[in-house]
Every structure is written in C-alpha cells, then in structure tokens.
PDB file of C-alpha atoms in Angstrom:
ATOM      1  CA  MET F 697      23.944  49.324 -56.769  1.00  0.00           C
ATOM      2  CA  ALA F 698      26.061  46.204 -56.454  1.00  0.00           C
ATOM      3  CA  ASP F 699      28.963  45.482 -58.749  1.00  0.00           C
ATOM      4  CA  GLU F 700      28.187  43.557 -61.902  1.00  0.00           C
ATOM      5  CA  HIS F 701      28.514  39.797 -61.440  1.00  0.00           C
ATOM      6  CA  THR F 702      29.080  36.863 -63.696  1.00  0.00           C
ATOM      7  CA  ASP F 703      27.877  34.416 -61.025  1.00  0.00           C
ATOM      8  CA  PRO F 704      24.831  34.310 -58.780  1.00  0.00           C
ATOM      9  CA  GLY F 705      25.555  36.797 -56.026  1.00  0.00           C
ATOM     10  CA  PHE F 706      23.697  35.766 -52.878  1.00  0.00           C
ATOM     11  CA  ASP F 707      23.215  32.062 -53.390  1.00  0.00           C
ATOM     12  CA  PRO F 708      23.925  29.834 -50.375  1.00  0.00           C
ATOM     13  CA  GLU F 709      24.033  26.709 -52.531  1.00  0.00           C
ATOM     14  CA  GLN F 710      26.896  27.886 -54.768  1.00  0.00           C
ATOM     15  CA  GLU F 711      30.526  26.938 -54.219  1.00  0.00           C
ATOM     16  CA  ALA F 712      32.426  29.023 -51.678  1.00  0.00           C
ATOM     17  CA  GLU F 713      34.885  30.432 -54.189  1.00  0.00           C
ATOM     18  CA  GLU F 714      32.219  32.197 -56.275  1.00  0.00           C
ATOM     19  CA  GLU F 715      31.962  35.965 -56.272  1.00  0.00           C
ATOM     20  CA  ARG F 716      29.612  37.336 -53.620  1.00  0.00           C
ATOM     21  CA  PRO F 717      27.622  40.587 -53.636  1.00  0.00           C
ATOM     22  CA  SER F 718      29.164  43.818 -52.432  1.00  0.00           C
ATOM     23  CA  GLY F 719      26.280  44.873 -50.189  1.00  0.00           C
ATOM     24  CA  ASN F 720      26.106  44.144 -46.461  1.00  0.00           C
ATOM     25  CA  VAL F 721      23.720  41.746 -44.768  1.00  0.00           C
ATOM     26  CA  ARG F 722      22.602  43.412 -41.563  1.00  0.00           C
ATOM     27  CA  GLU F 723      23.629  40.776 -39.055  1.00  0.00           C
ATOM     28  CA  LYS F 724      21.669  40.532 -35.825  1.00  0.00           C
ATOM     29  CA  PRO F 725      23.693  40.052 -32.637  1.00  0.00           C
ATOM     30  CA  GLY F 726      24.342  36.513 -31.349  1.00  0.00           C
ATOM     31  CA  LEU F 727      21.784  33.771 -31.091  1.00  0.00           C
ATOM     32  CA  ALA F 728      18.936  34.342 -28.706  1.00  0.00           C
ATOM     33  CA  PHE F 729      19.851  31.388 -26.522  1.00  0.00           C
ATOM     34  CA  GLU F 730      18.359  31.098 -23.077  1.00  0.00           C
ATOM     35  CA  GLN F 731      22.013  31.289 -21.973  1.00  0.00           C
ATOM     36  CA  PRO F 732      24.219  33.346 -24.337  1.00  0.00           C
ATOM     37  CA  LEU F 733      27.404  32.068 -25.894  1.00  0.00           C
ATOM     38  CA  ALA F 734      30.673  33.376 -24.525  1.00  0.00           C
ATOM     39  CA  PHE F 735      34.119  33.340 -26.098  1.00  0.00           C
ATOM     40  CA  GLU F 736      37.083  31.059 -25.499  1.00  0.00           C
ATOM     41  CA  THR F 737      37.536  30.077 -21.906  1.00  0.00           C
ATOM     42  CA  GLU F 738      39.452  27.725 -19.684  1.00  0.00           C
ATOM     43  CA  GLY F 739      38.053  25.855 -16.710  1.00  0.00           C
ATOM     44  CA  GLU F 740      35.967  22.874 -15.769  1.00  0.00           C
ATOM     45  CA  ALA F 741      33.247  21.968 -18.270  1.00  0.00           C
ATOM     46  CA  GLU F 742      29.856  20.479 -17.462  1.00  0.00           C
ATOM     47  CA  LEU F 743      29.349  19.231 -21.024  1.00  0.00           C
ATOM     48  CA  LEU F 744      31.333  19.049 -24.251  1.00  0.00           C
ATOM     49  CA  LEU F 745      29.266  19.255 -27.440  1.00  0.00           C
ATOM     50  CA  GLU F 746      30.565  18.660 -30.941  1.00  0.00           C
ATOM     51  CA  LEU F 747      28.457  19.660 -33.949  1.00  0.00           C
ATOM     52  CA  VAL F 748      29.464  17.954 -37.203  1.00  0.00           C
ATOM     53  CA  LEU F 749      27.912  19.880 -40.105  1.00  0.00           C
ATOM     54  CA  ILE F 750      27.664  18.128 -43.498  1.00  0.00           C
ATOM     55  CA  ARG F 751      26.611  19.839 -46.712  1.00  0.00           C
ATOM     56  CA  HIS F 752      24.432  17.855 -49.132  1.00  0.00           C
ATOM     57  CA  GLY F 753      25.649  16.590 -52.507  1.00  0.00           C
ATOM     58  CA  HIS F 754      24.879  18.060 -55.905  1.00  0.00           C
ATOM     59  CA  THR F 755      21.554  18.092 -57.727  1.00  0.00           C
ATOM     60  CA  LEU F 756      21.015  18.948 -61.382  1.00  0.00           C
ATOM     61  CA  TRP F 757      20.210  22.565 -60.469  1.00  0.00           C
ATOM     62  CA  ASN F 758      23.413  22.861 -58.466  1.00  0.00           C
ATOM     63  CA  ARG F 759      25.407  21.688 -61.473  1.00  0.00           C
ATOM     64  CA  GLU F 760      23.507  24.104 -63.734  1.00  0.00           C
ATOM     65  CA  ARG F 761      24.076  26.930 -61.218  1.00  0.00           C
ATOM     66  CA  ARG F 762      20.381  27.573 -60.700  1.00  0.00           C
ATOM     67  CA  TYR F 763      18.917  29.024 -57.522  1.00  0.00           C
ATOM     68  CA  LEU F 764      17.856  26.077 -55.382  1.00  0.00           C
ATOM     69  CA  GLY F 765      16.167  26.628 -52.054  1.00  0.00           C
ATOM     70  CA  SER F 766      12.904  24.947 -51.102  1.00  0.00           C
ATOM     71  CA  THR F 767      12.481  23.021 -54.369  1.00  0.00           C
ATOM     72  CA  ASP F 768      12.818  19.326 -53.520  1.00  0.00           C
ATOM     73  CA  LEU F 769      15.235  17.742 -56.016  1.00  0.00           C
ATOM     74  CA  PRO F 770      17.114  14.423 -55.767  1.00  0.00           C
ATOM     75  CA  LEU F 771      20.867  14.022 -55.929  1.00  0.00           C
ATOM     76  CA  LEU F 772      22.536  13.311 -59.233  1.00  0.00           C
ATOM     77  CA  PRO F 773      23.663   9.673 -59.604  1.00  0.00           C
ATOM     78  CA  GLU F 774      27.265  10.807 -60.049  1.00  0.00           C
ATOM     79  CA  SER F 775      26.997  12.874 -56.877  1.00  0.00           C
ATOM     80  CA  LYS F 776      25.960   9.780 -54.939  1.00  0.00           C
ATOM     81  CA  ALA F 777      29.068   8.030 -56.239  1.00  0.00           C
ATOM     82  CA  GLU F 778      31.227  10.953 -55.113  1.00  0.00           C
ATOM     83  CA  LEU F 779      29.590  10.989 -51.682  1.00  0.00           C
ATOM     84  CA  ALA F 780      30.185   7.273 -51.192  1.00  0.00           C
ATOM     85  CA  LYS F 781      33.934   7.961 -51.344  1.00  0.00           C
ATOM     86  CA  LEU F 782      33.588  10.231 -48.302  1.00  0.00           C
ATOM     87  CA  ARG F 783      32.158   7.628 -45.912  1.00  0.00           C
ATOM     88  CA  LYS F 784      35.495   7.186 -44.178  1.00  0.00           C
ATOM     89  CA  GLN F 785      36.178  10.857 -43.453  1.00  0.00           C
ATOM     90  CA  PRO F 786      37.273  11.088 -39.806  1.00  0.00           C
ATOM     91  CA  GLU F 787      34.426  13.375 -38.764  1.00  0.00           C
ATOM     92  CA  LEU F 788      31.983  10.499 -39.296  1.00  0.00           C
ATOM     93  CA  ALA F 789      33.876   8.058 -37.089  1.00  0.00           C
ATOM     94  CA  GLY F 790      32.460   7.201 -33.683  1.00  0.00           C
ATOM     95  CA  GLY F 791      28.954   7.481 -32.304  1.00  0.00           C
ATOM     96  CA  PHE F 792      26.477  10.352 -32.321  1.00  0.00           C
ATOM     97  CA  TRP F 793      24.079  11.414 -29.586  1.00  0.00           C
ATOM     98  CA  ARG F 794      21.771  12.921 -32.200  1.00  0.00           C
ATOM     99  CA  VAL F 795      21.491  12.821 -36.011  1.00  0.00           C
ATOM    100  CA  CYS F 796      19.522  15.580 -37.720  1.00  0.00           C
ATOM    101  CA  SER F 797      18.836  16.336 -41.368  1.00  0.00           C
ATOM    102  CA  SER F 798      16.899  18.774 -43.450  1.00  0.00           C
ATOM    103  CA  ASP F 799      13.726  17.054 -44.594  1.00  0.00           C
ATOM    104  CA  LEU F 800      14.467  17.872 -48.237  1.00  0.00           C
ATOM    105  CA  ARG F 801      15.353  14.916 -50.423  1.00  0.00           C
ATOM    106  CA  ARG F 802      18.887  15.990 -51.318  1.00  0.00           C
ATOM    107  CA  CYS F 803      19.878  16.018 -47.636  1.00  0.00           C
ATOM    108  CA  ARG F 804      18.116  12.784 -46.754  1.00  0.00           C
ATOM    109  CA  GLU F 805      19.808  11.059 -49.686  1.00  0.00           C
ATOM    110  CA  THR F 806      23.194  12.501 -48.722  1.00  0.00           C
ATOM    111  CA  LEU F 807      22.864  11.030 -45.232  1.00  0.00           C
ATOM    112  CA  GLU F 808      21.744   7.666 -46.623  1.00  0.00           C
ATOM    113  CA  VAL F 809      24.817   7.515 -48.860  1.00  0.00           C
ATOM    114  CA  ILE F 810      27.480   9.004 -46.629  1.00  0.00           C
ATOM    115  CA  ALA F 811      26.427   7.382 -43.331  1.00  0.00           C
ATOM    116  CA  PRO F 812      23.857   4.668 -44.087  1.00  0.00           C
ATOM    117  CA  HIS F 813      24.130   3.195 -40.582  1.00  0.00           C
ATOM    118  CA  LEU F 814      22.882   6.519 -39.136  1.00  0.00           C
ATOM    119  CA  ALA F 815      20.037   7.251 -41.545  1.00  0.00           C
ATOM    120  CA  GLN F 816      17.429   5.224 -39.648  1.00  0.00           C
ATOM    121  CA  ALA F 817      17.930   7.272 -36.474  1.00  0.00           C
ATOM    122  CA  ALA F 818      17.813  10.667 -38.190  1.00  0.00           C
ATOM    123  CA  ILE F 819      15.394  13.412 -37.200  1.00  0.00           C
ATOM    124  CA  HIS F 820      14.186  15.207 -40.346  1.00  0.00           C
ATOM    125  CA  ASP F 821      13.617  18.845 -39.455  1.00  0.00           C
ATOM    126  CA  SER F 822      12.152  21.454 -41.819  1.00  0.00           C
ATOM    127  CA  ARG F 823      13.960  24.218 -39.914  1.00  0.00           C
ATOM    128  CA  LEU F 824      17.158  22.955 -41.534  1.00  0.00           C
ATOM    129  CA  ARG F 825      15.878  23.701 -45.054  1.00  0.00           C
ATOM    130  CA  GLU F 826      17.646  26.126 -47.337  1.00  0.00           C
ATOM    131  CA  MET F 827      16.154  29.598 -47.736  1.00  0.00           C
ATOM    132  CA  SER F 828      13.273  29.676 -50.221  1.00  0.00           C
ATOM    133  CA  PHE F 829      13.990  31.835 -53.272  1.00  0.00           C
ATOM    134  CA  GLY F 830      10.328  31.962 -54.325  1.00  0.00           C
ATOM    135  CA  ALA F 831       9.787  32.923 -57.971  1.00  0.00           C
ATOM    136  CA  TRP F 832      13.553  32.889 -58.513  1.00  0.00           C
ATOM    137  CA  GLU F 833      13.852  29.162 -57.827  1.00  0.00           C
ATOM    138  CA  GLY F 834      15.303  27.404 -60.859  1.00  0.00           C
ATOM    139  CA  LEU F 835      16.613  30.569 -62.480  1.00  0.00           C
ATOM    140  CA  VAL F 836      20.238  31.348 -63.269  1.00  0.00           C
ATOM    141  CA  TYR F 837      22.014  34.635 -62.681  1.00  0.00           C
ATOM    142  CA  GLY F 838      21.763  35.671 -66.329  1.00  0.00           C
ATOM    143  CA  GLN F 839      17.962  35.592 -66.119  1.00  0.00           C
ATOM    144  CA  LEU F 840      17.920  37.870 -63.066  1.00  0.00           C
ATOM    145  CA  GLN F 841      20.875  40.218 -63.335  1.00  0.00           C
ATOM    146  CA  HIS F 842      18.876  43.149 -64.744  1.00  0.00           C
ATOM    147  CA  ASN F 843      15.868  42.704 -62.437  1.00  0.00           C
ATOM    148  CA  PRO F 844      15.765  45.778 -60.121  1.00  0.00           C
ATOM    149  CA  ARG F 845      14.363  43.821 -57.177  1.00  0.00           C
ATOM    150  CA  TYR F 846      17.028  41.177 -57.572  1.00  0.00           C
ATOM    151  CA  ARG F 847      19.731  43.854 -57.658  1.00  0.00           C
ATOM    152  CA  ARG F 848      18.368  45.350 -54.420  1.00  0.00           C
ATOM    153  CA  TRP F 849      18.316  41.870 -52.858  1.00  0.00           C
ATOM    154  CA  ILE F 850      21.922  41.336 -53.886  1.00  0.00           C
ATOM    155  CA  ASP F 851      22.839  44.605 -52.137  1.00  0.00           C
ATOM    156  CA  ASP F 852      20.877  43.885 -48.955  1.00  0.00           C
ATOM    157  CA  PRO F 853      19.057  40.532 -48.652  1.00  0.00           C
ATOM    158  CA  ALA F 854      17.986  41.449 -45.118  1.00  0.00           C
ATOM    159  CA  ALA F 855      15.871  44.298 -46.489  1.00  0.00           C
ATOM    160  CA  VAL F 856      14.491  42.706 -49.676  1.00  0.00           C
ATOM    161  CA  THR F 857      12.664  39.392 -50.086  1.00  0.00           C
ATOM    162  CA  PRO F 858      12.416  37.392 -53.328  1.00  0.00           C
ATOM    163  CA  PRO F 859       8.837  37.421 -54.717  1.00  0.00           C
ATOM    164  CA  GLY F 860       6.996  34.593 -53.006  1.00  0.00           C
ATOM    165  CA  GLY F 861      10.203  33.686 -51.161  1.00  0.00           C
ATOM    166  CA  GLU F 862      11.407  33.667 -47.589  1.00  0.00           C
ATOM    167  CA  ALA F 863      12.400  36.789 -45.706  1.00  0.00           C
ATOM    168  CA  TRP F 864      15.906  36.892 -44.255  1.00  0.00           C
ATOM    169  CA  ALA F 865      14.505  37.357 -40.743  1.00  0.00           C
ATOM    170  CA  ALA F 866      12.309  34.243 -41.109  1.00  0.00           C
ATOM    171  CA  PHE F 867      15.261  32.189 -42.360  1.00  0.00           C
ATOM    172  CA  THR F 868      17.573  33.193 -39.515  1.00  0.00           C
ATOM    173  CA  GLU F 869      14.835  32.797 -36.897  1.00  0.00           C
ATOM    174  CA  ARG F 870      14.084  29.179 -37.807  1.00  0.00           C
ATOM    175  CA  VAL F 871      17.762  28.193 -38.059  1.00  0.00           C
ATOM    176  CA  GLU F 872      18.565  29.801 -34.735  1.00  0.00           C
ATOM    177  CA  GLY F 873      15.462  28.207 -33.211  1.00  0.00           C
ATOM    178  CA  PHE F 874      16.752  24.793 -34.250  1.00  0.00           C
ATOM    179  CA  VAL F 875      20.136  25.416 -32.623  1.00  0.00           C
ATOM    180  CA  SER F 876      18.600  26.787 -29.435  1.00  0.00           C
ATOM    181  CA  GLY F 877      16.480  23.659 -29.083  1.00  0.00           C
ATOM    182  CA  LEU F 878      19.466  21.409 -29.747  1.00  0.00           C
ATOM    183  CA  LEU F 879      21.571  23.130 -27.083  1.00  0.00           C
ATOM    184  CA  GLN F 880      18.747  22.941 -24.573  1.00  0.00           C
ATOM    185  CA  SER F 881      18.360  19.206 -25.245  1.00  0.00           C
ATOM    186  CA  ALA F 882      22.097  18.673 -24.859  1.00  0.00           C
ATOM    187  CA  ALA F 883      22.122  20.541 -21.550  1.00  0.00           C
ATOM    188  CA  ALA F 884      19.209  18.420 -20.318  1.00  0.00           C
ATOM    189  CA  ALA F 885      21.036  15.253 -21.374  1.00  0.00           C
ATOM    190  CA  SER F 886      24.118  16.315 -19.426  1.00  0.00           C
ATOM    191  CA  ARG F 887      22.084  16.611 -16.228  1.00  0.00           C
ATOM    192  CA  LEU F 888      21.222  12.914 -16.504  1.00  0.00           C
ATOM    193  CA  GLU F 889      24.885  11.971 -16.224  1.00  0.00           C
ATOM    194  CA  ASN F 890      26.055  11.048 -12.745  1.00  0.00           C
ATOM    195  CA  GLY F 891      29.574  12.029 -11.705  1.00  0.00           C
ATOM    196  CA  GLY F 892      32.778  11.198 -13.553  1.00  0.00           C
ATOM    197  CA  GLU F 893      34.083  13.090 -16.552  1.00  0.00           C
ATOM    198  CA  PRO F 894      31.797  15.660 -18.195  1.00  0.00           C
ATOM    199  CA  PRO F 895      29.740  14.013 -20.955  1.00  0.00           C
ATOM    200  CA  HIS F 896      30.922  14.462 -24.529  1.00  0.00           C
ATOM    201  CA  LEU F 897      27.990  14.566 -26.946  1.00  0.00           C
ATOM    202  CA  ARG F 898      28.250  14.613 -30.724  1.00  0.00           C
ATOM    203  CA  ALA F 899      25.521  15.709 -33.137  1.00  0.00           C
ATOM    204  CA  LEU F 900      25.565  15.111 -36.892  1.00  0.00           C
ATOM    205  CA  ILE F 901      23.653  17.696 -38.939  1.00  0.00           C
ATOM    206  CA  VAL F 902      23.143  17.232 -42.695  1.00  0.00           C
ATOM    207  CA  THR F 903      21.866  20.422 -44.237  1.00  0.00           C
ATOM    208  CA  HIS F 904      22.401  23.115 -46.881  1.00  0.00           C
ATOM    209  CA  GLY F 905      25.147  25.587 -47.655  1.00  0.00           C
ATOM    210  CA  GLY F 906      23.203  28.639 -46.514  1.00  0.00           C
ATOM    211  CA  VAL F 907      22.167  27.004 -43.247  1.00  0.00           C
ATOM    212  CA  ILE F 908      25.754  25.976 -42.495  1.00  0.00           C
ATOM    213  CA  ARG F 909      26.987  29.492 -43.212  1.00  0.00           C
ATOM    214  CA  GLN F 910      24.376  30.922 -40.841  1.00  0.00           C
ATOM    215  CA  LEU F 911      25.260  28.404 -38.133  1.00  0.00           C
ATOM    216  CA  LEU F 912      28.969  29.176 -38.442  1.00  0.00           C
ATOM    217  CA  THR F 913      28.293  32.904 -38.383  1.00  0.00           C
ATOM    218  CA  LYS F 914      26.293  32.718 -35.165  1.00  0.00           C
ATOM    219  CA  ILE F 915      27.737  29.768 -33.267  1.00  0.00           C
ATOM    220  CA  ALA F 916      31.389  29.943 -34.252  1.00  0.00           C
ATOM    221  CA  ALA F 917      31.523  33.759 -34.198  1.00  0.00           C
ATOM    222  CA  ARG F 918      32.604  34.070 -37.839  1.00  0.00           C
ATOM    223  CA  SER F 919      32.681  37.667 -39.108  1.00  0.00           C
ATOM    224  CA  SER F 920      29.516  37.641 -41.225  1.00  0.00           C
ATOM    225  CA  PHE F 921      27.299  35.368 -43.282  1.00  0.00           C
ATOM    226  CA  ARG F 922      28.661  36.853 -46.488  1.00  0.00           C
ATOM    227  CA  ASP F 923      32.284  36.211 -45.541  1.00  0.00           C
ATOM    228  CA  THR F 924      31.679  32.665 -44.259  1.00  0.00           C
ATOM    229  CA  ALA F 925      32.217  29.789 -46.671  1.00  0.00           C
ATOM    230  CA  ALA F 926      30.280  26.531 -46.612  1.00  0.00           C
ATOM    231  CA  PRO F 927      32.177  23.232 -46.889  1.00  0.00           C
ATOM    232  CA  LEU F 928      32.304  21.390 -50.184  1.00  0.00           C
ATOM    233  CA  PRO F 929      29.398  18.981 -50.865  1.00  0.00           C
ATOM    234  CA  GLY F 930      29.548  15.909 -48.640  1.00  0.00           C
ATOM    235  CA  THR F 931      32.364  17.247 -46.481  1.00  0.00           C
ATOM    236  CA  ALA F 932      32.164  18.248 -42.840  1.00  0.00           C
ATOM    237  CA  VAL F 933      32.982  21.235 -40.692  1.00  0.00           C
ATOM    238  CA  THR F 934      33.043  20.754 -36.912  1.00  0.00           C
ATOM    239  CA  VAL F 935      32.097  23.225 -34.189  1.00  0.00           C
ATOM    240  CA  ARG F 936      33.014  22.432 -30.567  1.00  0.00           C
ATOM    241  CA  LEU F 937      31.218  24.008 -27.612  1.00  0.00           C
ATOM    242  CA  MET F 938      31.210  23.451 -23.899  1.00  0.00           C
ATOM    243  CA  LEU F 939      28.637  24.150 -21.226  1.00  0.00           C
ATOM    244  CA  GLN F 940      30.197  25.887 -18.242  1.00  0.00           C
ATOM    245  CA  GLY F 941      28.421  27.693 -15.447  1.00  0.00           C
ATOM    246  CA  GLY F 942      25.127  27.448 -17.325  1.00  0.00           C
ATOM    247  CA  GLN F 943      26.563  29.151 -20.422  1.00  0.00           C
ATOM    248  CA  TRP F 944      27.678  27.775 -23.757  1.00  0.00           C
ATOM    249  CA  ARG F 945      31.258  28.727 -24.493  1.00  0.00           C
ATOM    250  CA  PHE F 946      34.057  28.064 -26.948  1.00  0.00           C
ATOM    251  CA  PRO F 947      36.776  25.854 -25.422  1.00  0.00           C
ATOM    252  CA  ALA F 948      40.289  27.275 -25.310  1.00  0.00           C
ATOM    253  CA  GLN F 949      42.423  25.730 -28.020  1.00  0.00           C
TER     254      GLN F 949
END
C-alpha cells in the first residue's frame, strides 16, 4: 500500500513539486525506434534536431486540482494573460521546421497565445493527448483516496488502469509512436539537404505534463517517469539530438 497522500499521487497535470506515489512504474526499455538512441558522443553529425517542449496553461480543473486527462477544457482567462507574458522566452525565438500540438483545446489555445505566428502551421495530433483517467476525470484526491483500485493504481499505474480510462501501455505506445514518426521525418528531411553543414531542425511541441514527462524519460534518458518533472505551464524544456551513423544520439556537451 502506498503512503497516505494529501495531494493527487499519479497525476501528470499537477505541479512538479507535489508529492508523488511511493510505488514504482515498471518502465520499458528505450523507445522502439527503427534506429535506437545512443548516449553522448562526439563526431561528425548528419543532422541536429532540437525539440522544444511546451506545457499548456491552466484550466479550471488544474486550478481546482482535479484529474484532467482527455476531458477537453479551455484555458482560464487569467492563464491566457500569464501565457502572453512568455511570448519572448528564448526557446521560442527563431524558426521551426515543424510545429505540433495536442488536439485538445487547452494546448491549441496555449499555442495560439504563446506563439500566434506559429499556430496556423501547427499539426494537431491526438497522440500528444494526456492520459485518459476515465471515471476519475474531474475528481480530486479526497474523493479517491480510499478507493482500493485507486490505491493500487497509485502503487503501480503500469499494472492497474482507471475504470474506463487508458492503460499505461497504450499511453506510452502512442507517445513513443509520435516521437518515432517525428525522428523518421527529420531523418528524411536531412537527406534532402545537399552538402555544407549538417542541417539543424527545430520542432515545437505543445502538449501535456504527463506526455512531456514520458518524452523526457525516454528521449533524454531521465531516471524514470515518476522522478521526472514537467516544466511549469507555458514554459519550455529543450532536448537536443543528433543523427550520426544512422543512429540518434545525445551530443556531447
């Protein structure tokens, strides 16, 4: 049994500093890319790829600390005002080869506010949605804390699925499928370049806290989903990769 909590335990949309459950998510090994990721390396690169990951702004349920996954809620007006102040963050400067967003309203609205000049070109992809919490959507921790199934899910979300919700394996499979497709497209784009310096592609991805945590766990080799924090709403975290010898690798710092 997990420790008693005063906050939602396994909730990707909550702030990073909240208490997390004591159980262990059974992490699968690295992404099933056609070419596996390697670790830091030096040498000539065929392609440099920068992924700029932005977390959406707050909705009413976020502010009320309710479980919010597949439910399609708009941003709060005050959240839009807060996001507008972040338009000049350095991660948004320059051009982007590709702009992707979850198709849920809170992500689409975040992109429209934070980078309005990029919204028209965005690809809205359902694979970037947050995990669905099923019957637990809209509930707060206090309504669930004594539910035996919820307690088992807190201990091991890979083994237990919320009623009517999304299984952990389905969530990770679709997120990893999105990334695999993006890397394949980037590699194909690099082959169109003729000579000169290796191309440097940038992709902007506006999505949810849980998706960003999963991406960082798998792409950036963070220790585990549970120990990986998402950025604050509207702020960015950047992952840099390079294609070398047909494999995606982490550049040496």
